[in-house]
mmCIF file of C-alpha atoms in Angstrom:
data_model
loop_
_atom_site.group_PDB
_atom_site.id
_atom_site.type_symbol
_atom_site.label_atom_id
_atom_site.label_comp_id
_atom_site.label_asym_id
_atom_site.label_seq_id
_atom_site.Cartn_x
_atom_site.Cartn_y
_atom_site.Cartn_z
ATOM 1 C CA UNK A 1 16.916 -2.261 19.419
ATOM 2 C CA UNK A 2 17.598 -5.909 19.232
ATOM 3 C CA UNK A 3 16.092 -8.358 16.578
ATOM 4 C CA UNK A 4 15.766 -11.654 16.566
ATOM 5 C CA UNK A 5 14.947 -14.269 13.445
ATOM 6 C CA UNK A 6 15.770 -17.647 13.935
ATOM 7 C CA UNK A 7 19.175 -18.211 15.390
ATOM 8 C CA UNK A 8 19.796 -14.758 13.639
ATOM 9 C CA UNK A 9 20.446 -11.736 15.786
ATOM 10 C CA UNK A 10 20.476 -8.078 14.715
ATOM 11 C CA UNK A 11 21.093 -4.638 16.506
ATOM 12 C CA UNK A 12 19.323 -1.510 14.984
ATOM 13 C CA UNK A 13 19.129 2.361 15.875
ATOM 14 C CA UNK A 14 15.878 3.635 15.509
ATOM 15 C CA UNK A 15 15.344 7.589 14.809
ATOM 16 C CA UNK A 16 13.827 10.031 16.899
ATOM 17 C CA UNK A 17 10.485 9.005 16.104
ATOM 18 C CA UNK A 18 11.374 5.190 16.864
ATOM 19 C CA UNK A 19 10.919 4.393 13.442
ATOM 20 C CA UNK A 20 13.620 1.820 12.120
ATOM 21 C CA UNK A 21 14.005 -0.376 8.707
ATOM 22 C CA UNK A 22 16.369 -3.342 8.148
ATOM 23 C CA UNK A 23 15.978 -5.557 5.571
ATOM 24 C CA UNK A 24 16.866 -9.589 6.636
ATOM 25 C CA UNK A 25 18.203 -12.257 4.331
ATOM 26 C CA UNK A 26 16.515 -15.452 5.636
ATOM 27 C CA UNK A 27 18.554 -18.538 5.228
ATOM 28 C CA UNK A 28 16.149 -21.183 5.054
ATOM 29 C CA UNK A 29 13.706 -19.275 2.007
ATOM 30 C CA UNK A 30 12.017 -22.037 0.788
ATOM 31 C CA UNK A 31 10.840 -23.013 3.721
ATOM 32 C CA UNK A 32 6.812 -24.872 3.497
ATOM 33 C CA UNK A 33 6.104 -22.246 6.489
ATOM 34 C CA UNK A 34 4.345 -19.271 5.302
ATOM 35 C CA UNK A 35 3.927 -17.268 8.639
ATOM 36 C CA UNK A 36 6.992 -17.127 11.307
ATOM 37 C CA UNK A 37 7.922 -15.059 14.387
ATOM 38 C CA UNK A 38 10.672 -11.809 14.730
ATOM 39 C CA UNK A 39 11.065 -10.640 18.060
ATOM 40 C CA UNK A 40 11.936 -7.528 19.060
ATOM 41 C CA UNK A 41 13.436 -5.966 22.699
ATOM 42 C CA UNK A 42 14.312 -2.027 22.773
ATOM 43 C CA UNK A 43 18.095 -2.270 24.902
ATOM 44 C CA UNK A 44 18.561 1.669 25.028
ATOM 45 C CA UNK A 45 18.335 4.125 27.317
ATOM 46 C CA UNK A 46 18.383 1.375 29.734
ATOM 47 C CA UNK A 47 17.568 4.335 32.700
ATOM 48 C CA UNK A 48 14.170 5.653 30.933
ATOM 49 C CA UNK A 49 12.262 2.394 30.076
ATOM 50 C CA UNK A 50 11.584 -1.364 31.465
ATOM 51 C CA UNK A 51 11.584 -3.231 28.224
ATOM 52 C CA UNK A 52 10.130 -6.841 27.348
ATOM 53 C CA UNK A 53 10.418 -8.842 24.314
ATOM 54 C CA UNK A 54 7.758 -8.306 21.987
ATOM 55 C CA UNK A 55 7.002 -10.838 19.116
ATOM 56 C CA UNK A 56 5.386 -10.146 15.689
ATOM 57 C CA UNK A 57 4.243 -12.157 12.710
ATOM 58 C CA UNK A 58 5.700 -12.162 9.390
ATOM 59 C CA UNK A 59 4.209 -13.730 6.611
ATOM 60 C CA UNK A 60 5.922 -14.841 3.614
ATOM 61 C CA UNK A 61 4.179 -14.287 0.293
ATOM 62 C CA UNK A 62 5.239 -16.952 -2.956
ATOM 63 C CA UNK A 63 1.669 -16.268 -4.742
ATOM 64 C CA UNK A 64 1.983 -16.086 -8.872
ATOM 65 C CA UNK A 65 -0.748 -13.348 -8.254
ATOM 66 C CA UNK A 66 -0.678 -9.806 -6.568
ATOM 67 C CA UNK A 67 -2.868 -6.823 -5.877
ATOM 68 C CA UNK A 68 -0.865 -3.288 -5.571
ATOM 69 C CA UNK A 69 -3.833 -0.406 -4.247
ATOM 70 C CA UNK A 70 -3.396 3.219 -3.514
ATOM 71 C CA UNK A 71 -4.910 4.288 -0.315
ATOM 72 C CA UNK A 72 -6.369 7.889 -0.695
ATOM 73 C CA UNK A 73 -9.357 8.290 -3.145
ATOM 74 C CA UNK A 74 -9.099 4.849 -4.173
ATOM 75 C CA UNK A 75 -10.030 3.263 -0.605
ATOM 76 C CA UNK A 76 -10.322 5.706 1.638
ATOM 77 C CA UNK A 77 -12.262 8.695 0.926
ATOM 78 C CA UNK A 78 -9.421 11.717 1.467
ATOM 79 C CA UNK A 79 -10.623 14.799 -1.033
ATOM 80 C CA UNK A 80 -6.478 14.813 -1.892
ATOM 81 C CA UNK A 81 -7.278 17.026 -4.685
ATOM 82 C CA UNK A 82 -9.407 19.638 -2.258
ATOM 83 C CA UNK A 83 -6.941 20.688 0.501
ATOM 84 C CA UNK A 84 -10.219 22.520 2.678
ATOM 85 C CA UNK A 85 -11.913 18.990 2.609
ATOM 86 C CA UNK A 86 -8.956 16.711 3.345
ATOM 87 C CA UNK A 87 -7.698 19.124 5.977
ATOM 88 C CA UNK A 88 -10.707 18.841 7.945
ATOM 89 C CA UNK A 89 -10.937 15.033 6.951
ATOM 90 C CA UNK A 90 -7.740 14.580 9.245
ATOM 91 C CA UNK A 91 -8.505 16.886 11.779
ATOM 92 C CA UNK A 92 -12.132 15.647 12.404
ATOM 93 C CA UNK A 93 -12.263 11.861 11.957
ATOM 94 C CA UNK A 94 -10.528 8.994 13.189
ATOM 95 C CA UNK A 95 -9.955 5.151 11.883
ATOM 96 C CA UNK A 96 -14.059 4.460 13.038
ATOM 97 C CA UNK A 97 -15.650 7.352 11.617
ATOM 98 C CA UNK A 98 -13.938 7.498 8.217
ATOM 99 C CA UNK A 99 -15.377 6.136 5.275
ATOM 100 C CA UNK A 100 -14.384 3.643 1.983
ATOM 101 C CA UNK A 101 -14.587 4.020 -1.092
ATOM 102 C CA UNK A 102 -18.276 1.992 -1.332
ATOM 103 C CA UNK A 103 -18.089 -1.198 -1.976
ATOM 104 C CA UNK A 104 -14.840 -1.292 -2.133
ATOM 105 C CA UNK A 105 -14.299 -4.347 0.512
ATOM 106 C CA UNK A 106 -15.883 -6.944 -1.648
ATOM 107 C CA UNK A 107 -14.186 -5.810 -4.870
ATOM 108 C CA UNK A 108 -10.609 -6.462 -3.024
ATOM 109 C CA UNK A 109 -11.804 -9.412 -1.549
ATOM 110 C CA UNK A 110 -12.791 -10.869 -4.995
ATOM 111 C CA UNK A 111 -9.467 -9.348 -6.462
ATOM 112 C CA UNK A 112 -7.511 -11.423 -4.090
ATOM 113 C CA UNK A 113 -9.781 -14.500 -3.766
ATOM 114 C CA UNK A 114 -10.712 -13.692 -0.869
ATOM 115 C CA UNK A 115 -7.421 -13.072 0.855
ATOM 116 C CA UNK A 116 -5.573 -16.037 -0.502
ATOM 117 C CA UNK A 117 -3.675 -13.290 -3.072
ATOM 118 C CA UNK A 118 -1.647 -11.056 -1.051
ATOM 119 C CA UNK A 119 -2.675 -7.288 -1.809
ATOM 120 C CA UNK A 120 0.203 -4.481 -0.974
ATOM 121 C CA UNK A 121 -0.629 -0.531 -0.287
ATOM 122 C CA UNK A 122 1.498 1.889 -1.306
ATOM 123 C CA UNK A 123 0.545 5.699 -0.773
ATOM 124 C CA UNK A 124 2.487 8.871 -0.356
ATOM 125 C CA UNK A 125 0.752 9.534 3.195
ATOM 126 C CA UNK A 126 2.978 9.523 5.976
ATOM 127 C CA UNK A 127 3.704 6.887 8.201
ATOM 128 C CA UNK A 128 2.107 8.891 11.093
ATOM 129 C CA UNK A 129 -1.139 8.013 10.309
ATOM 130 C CA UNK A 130 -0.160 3.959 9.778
ATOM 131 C CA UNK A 131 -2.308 3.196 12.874
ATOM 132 C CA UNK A 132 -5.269 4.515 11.434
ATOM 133 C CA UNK A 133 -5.005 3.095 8.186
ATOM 134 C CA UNK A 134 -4.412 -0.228 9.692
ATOM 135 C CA UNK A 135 -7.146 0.405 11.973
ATOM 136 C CA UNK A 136 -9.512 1.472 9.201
ATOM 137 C CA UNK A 137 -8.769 -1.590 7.174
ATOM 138 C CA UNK A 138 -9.525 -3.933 10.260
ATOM 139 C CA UNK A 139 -13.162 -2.102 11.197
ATOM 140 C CA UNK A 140 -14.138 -1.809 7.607
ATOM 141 C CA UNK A 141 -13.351 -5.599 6.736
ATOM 142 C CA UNK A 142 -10.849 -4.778 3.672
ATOM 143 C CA UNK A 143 -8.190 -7.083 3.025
ATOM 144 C CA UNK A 144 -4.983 -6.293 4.935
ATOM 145 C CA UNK A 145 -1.768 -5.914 3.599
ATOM 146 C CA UNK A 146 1.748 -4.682 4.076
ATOM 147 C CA UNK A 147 1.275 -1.230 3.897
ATOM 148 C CA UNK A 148 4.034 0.831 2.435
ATOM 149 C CA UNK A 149 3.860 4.813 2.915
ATOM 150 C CA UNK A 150 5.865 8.111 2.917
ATOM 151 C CA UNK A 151 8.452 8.597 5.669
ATOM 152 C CA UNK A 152 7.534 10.772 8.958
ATOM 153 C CA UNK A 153 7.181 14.197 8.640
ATOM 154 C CA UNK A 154 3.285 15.143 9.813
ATOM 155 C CA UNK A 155 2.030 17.444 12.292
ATOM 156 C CA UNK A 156 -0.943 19.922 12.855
ATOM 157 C CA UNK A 157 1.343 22.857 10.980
ATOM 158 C CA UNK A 158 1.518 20.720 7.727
ATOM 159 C CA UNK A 159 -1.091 17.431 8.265
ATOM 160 C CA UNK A 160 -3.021 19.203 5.274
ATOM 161 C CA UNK A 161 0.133 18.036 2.841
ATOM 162 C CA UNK A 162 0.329 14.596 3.563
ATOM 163 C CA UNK A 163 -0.177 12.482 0.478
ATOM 164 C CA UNK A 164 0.875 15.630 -1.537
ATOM 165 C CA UNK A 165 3.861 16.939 -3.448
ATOM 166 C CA UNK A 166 6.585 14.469 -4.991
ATOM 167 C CA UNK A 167 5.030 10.994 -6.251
ATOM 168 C CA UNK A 168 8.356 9.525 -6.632
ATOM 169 C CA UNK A 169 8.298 7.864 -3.437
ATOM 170 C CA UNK A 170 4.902 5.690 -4.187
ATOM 171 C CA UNK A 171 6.964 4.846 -7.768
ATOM 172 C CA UNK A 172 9.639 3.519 -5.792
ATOM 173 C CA UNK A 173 7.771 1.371 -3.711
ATOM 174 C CA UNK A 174 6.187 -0.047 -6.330
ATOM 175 C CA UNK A 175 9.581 -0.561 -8.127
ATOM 176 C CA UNK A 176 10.747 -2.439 -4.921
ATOM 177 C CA UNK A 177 7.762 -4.853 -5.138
ATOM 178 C CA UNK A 178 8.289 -5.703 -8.528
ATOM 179 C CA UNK A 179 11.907 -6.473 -8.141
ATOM 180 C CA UNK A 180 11.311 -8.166 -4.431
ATOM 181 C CA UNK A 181 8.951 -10.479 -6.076
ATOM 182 C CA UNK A 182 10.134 -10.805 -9.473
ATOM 183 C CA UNK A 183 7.932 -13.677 -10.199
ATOM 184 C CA UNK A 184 4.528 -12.523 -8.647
ATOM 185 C CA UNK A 185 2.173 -10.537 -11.446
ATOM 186 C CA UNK A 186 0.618 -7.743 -10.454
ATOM 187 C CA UNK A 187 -2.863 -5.786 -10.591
ATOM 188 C CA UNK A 188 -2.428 -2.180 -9.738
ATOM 189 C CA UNK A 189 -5.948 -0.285 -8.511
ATOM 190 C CA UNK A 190 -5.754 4.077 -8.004
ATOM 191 C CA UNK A 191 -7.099 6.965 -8.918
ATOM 192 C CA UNK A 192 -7.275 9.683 -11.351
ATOM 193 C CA UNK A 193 -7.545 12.426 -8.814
ATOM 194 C CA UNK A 194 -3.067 12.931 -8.824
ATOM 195 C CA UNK A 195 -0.542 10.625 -10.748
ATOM 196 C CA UNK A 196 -1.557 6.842 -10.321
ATOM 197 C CA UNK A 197 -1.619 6.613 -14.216
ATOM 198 C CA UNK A 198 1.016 8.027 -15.163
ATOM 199 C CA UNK A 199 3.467 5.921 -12.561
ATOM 200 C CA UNK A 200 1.452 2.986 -13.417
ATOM 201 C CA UNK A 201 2.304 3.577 -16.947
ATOM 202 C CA UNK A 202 6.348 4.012 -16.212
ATOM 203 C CA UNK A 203 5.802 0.325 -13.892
ATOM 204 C CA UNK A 204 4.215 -1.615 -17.303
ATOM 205 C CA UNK A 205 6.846 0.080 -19.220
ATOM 206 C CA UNK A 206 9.833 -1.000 -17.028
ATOM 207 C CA UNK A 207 8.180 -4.441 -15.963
ATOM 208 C CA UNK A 208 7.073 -5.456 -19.688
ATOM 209 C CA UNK A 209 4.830 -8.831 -19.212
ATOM 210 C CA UNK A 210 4.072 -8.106 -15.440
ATOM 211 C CA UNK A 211 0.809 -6.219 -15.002
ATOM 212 C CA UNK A 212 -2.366 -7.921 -15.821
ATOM 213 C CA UNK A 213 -4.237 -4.952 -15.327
ATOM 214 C CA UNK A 214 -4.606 -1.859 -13.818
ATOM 215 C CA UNK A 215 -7.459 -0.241 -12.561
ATOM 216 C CA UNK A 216 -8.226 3.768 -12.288
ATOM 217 C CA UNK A 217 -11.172 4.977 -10.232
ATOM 218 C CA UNK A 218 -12.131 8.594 -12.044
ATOM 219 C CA UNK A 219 -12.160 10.940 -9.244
ATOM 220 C CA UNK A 220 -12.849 13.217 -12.312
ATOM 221 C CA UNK A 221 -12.868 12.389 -15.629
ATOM 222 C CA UNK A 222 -9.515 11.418 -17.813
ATOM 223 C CA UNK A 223 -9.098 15.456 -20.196
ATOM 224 C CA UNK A 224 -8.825 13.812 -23.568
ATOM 225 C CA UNK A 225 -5.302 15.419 -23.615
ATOM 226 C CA UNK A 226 -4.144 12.989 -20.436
ATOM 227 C CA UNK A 227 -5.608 10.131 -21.679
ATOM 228 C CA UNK A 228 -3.529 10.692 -25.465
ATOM 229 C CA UNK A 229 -0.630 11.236 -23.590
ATOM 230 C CA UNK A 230 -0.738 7.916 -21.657
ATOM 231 C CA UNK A 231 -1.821 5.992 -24.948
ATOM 232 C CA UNK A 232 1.536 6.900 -26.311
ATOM 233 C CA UNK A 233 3.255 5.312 -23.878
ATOM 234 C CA UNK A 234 1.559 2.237 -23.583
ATOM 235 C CA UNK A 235 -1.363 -0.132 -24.739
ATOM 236 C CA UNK A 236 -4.766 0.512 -22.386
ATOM 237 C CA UNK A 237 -5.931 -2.656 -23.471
ATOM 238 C CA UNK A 238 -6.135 -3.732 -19.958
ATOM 239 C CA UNK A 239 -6.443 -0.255 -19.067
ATOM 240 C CA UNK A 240 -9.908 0.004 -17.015
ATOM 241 C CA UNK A 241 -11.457 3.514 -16.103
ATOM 242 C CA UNK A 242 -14.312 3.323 -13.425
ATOM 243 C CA UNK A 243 -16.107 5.345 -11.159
ATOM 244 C CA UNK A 244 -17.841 2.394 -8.246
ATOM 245 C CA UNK A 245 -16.734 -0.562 -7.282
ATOM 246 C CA UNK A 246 -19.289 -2.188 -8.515
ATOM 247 C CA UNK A 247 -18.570 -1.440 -11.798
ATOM 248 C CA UNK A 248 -15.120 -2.303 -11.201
ATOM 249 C CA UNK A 249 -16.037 -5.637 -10.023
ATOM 250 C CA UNK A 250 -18.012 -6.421 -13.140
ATOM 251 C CA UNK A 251 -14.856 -5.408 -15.216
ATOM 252 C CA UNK A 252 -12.667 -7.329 -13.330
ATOM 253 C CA UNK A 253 -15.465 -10.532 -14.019
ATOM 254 C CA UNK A 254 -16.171 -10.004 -17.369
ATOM 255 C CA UNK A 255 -12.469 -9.779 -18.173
ATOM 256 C CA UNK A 256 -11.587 -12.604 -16.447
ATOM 257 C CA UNK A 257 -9.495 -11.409 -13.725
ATOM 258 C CA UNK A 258 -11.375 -12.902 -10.734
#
């Protein structure tokens, strides 16, 4: 595949799947223009397709202010912690017919005001479903984002594990965020239903100064055990446990953060 950025021009092998990443040192990063063009034209096996050049947006983010979200349980509903529920949850629905979190649109819109923050999703679903998270997003009026997820490895023998097993990989892209912006502060919104706490304690303790706040929906409630644990680590000042958005939203107002 061949990329071009300005009078830059890349080649790239994709994998099986299609699926490529290259990251692209722009020369002019200052620039007053937040949204520019990459173009893209797939050059092999010249005897299988006709290809055209295809163009794509990319906006650049310089905001002092960011919102970092989980996906499953915290926006979408998923069941991650009942396999049964989230098995048939993948197998049954599509982007149209599953449902937020409620009330979870106008809580991210406030948290960015109203789209002028950017807000990044990281989640350790695969990237086989990125169409219909993007899709979701788009019918259910929830702020987009770039969305950052788990690399390819979903089909109908093992669709019930995705967002499952090792949460290193939603750490990481967390970690990347932090150090790709290093001067954007960050809220972080997830769950209590799997590890969002706990790798949102390691981010405040490796980014001292950085998080404003963080944000835990209580899929079920915090054992008084977990909760000691994670005030060991860190201060939960601007720790805030809820179970609606609505009641996150009035957190978030009384506190100042929107």
């Amino acid at each position: 595949m061949e990329i071009h950025l300005h009078d830059q021009k890349f080649q790239v092998r994709t994998d099986e799947e299609g699926v490529f990443e290259k990251q692209i040192e722009v020369k002019n990063p200052y620039s007053a223009d937040r949204l520019e063009h990459v173009n893209f034209k797939v050059l092999e096996p010249v005897e299988k397709i006709n290809s055209t050049w295809v163009t794509r947006e990319v906006q650049r983010f310089n905001e002092r202010q960011g919102v970092i979200s989980d996906i499953d349980d915290t926006v979408l509903i998923s069941h991650s912690t009942d396999i049964g529920k989230k098995f048939w949850l993948s197998i049954s629905k599509n982007a149209y017919t599953r449902r937020p979190l409620p009330g979870v649109s106008e809580f991210y819109k406030e948290l960015t005001r109203h789209k002028e923050d950017p807000i990044f999703y990281v989640s350790s679903s695969d990237w086989s479903i990125y169409d219909l998270i993007r899709d979701f997003m788009r019918y259910r009026h929830i702020p987009m984002g770039p969305t950052l997820l788990k690399d390819k490895h979903l089909n109908l023998r093992n669709i019930w594990k995705s967002g499952h097993g090792n949460h290193d990989h939603k750490k990481d892209k967390i970690e990347f965020l932090f150090r790709f912006f290093p001067d954007m502060h960050f809220i972080l919104v997830g769950d209590s239903g799997q590890e969002d706490p706990e790798i949102y304690t390691e981010i405040i303790k490796k980014f001292p100064g950085r998080v404003t706040a963080v944000f835990i929906r209580l899929v079920n409630e915090l054992d008084p055990e977990r909760k000691q644990k994670l005030e060991s680590q860190v201060s939960l000042e601007n720790f805030f446990f809820f179970k609606t958005s609505k009641e996150a939203l009035e957190l978030a107002k009384q506190n100042q953060f929107i």
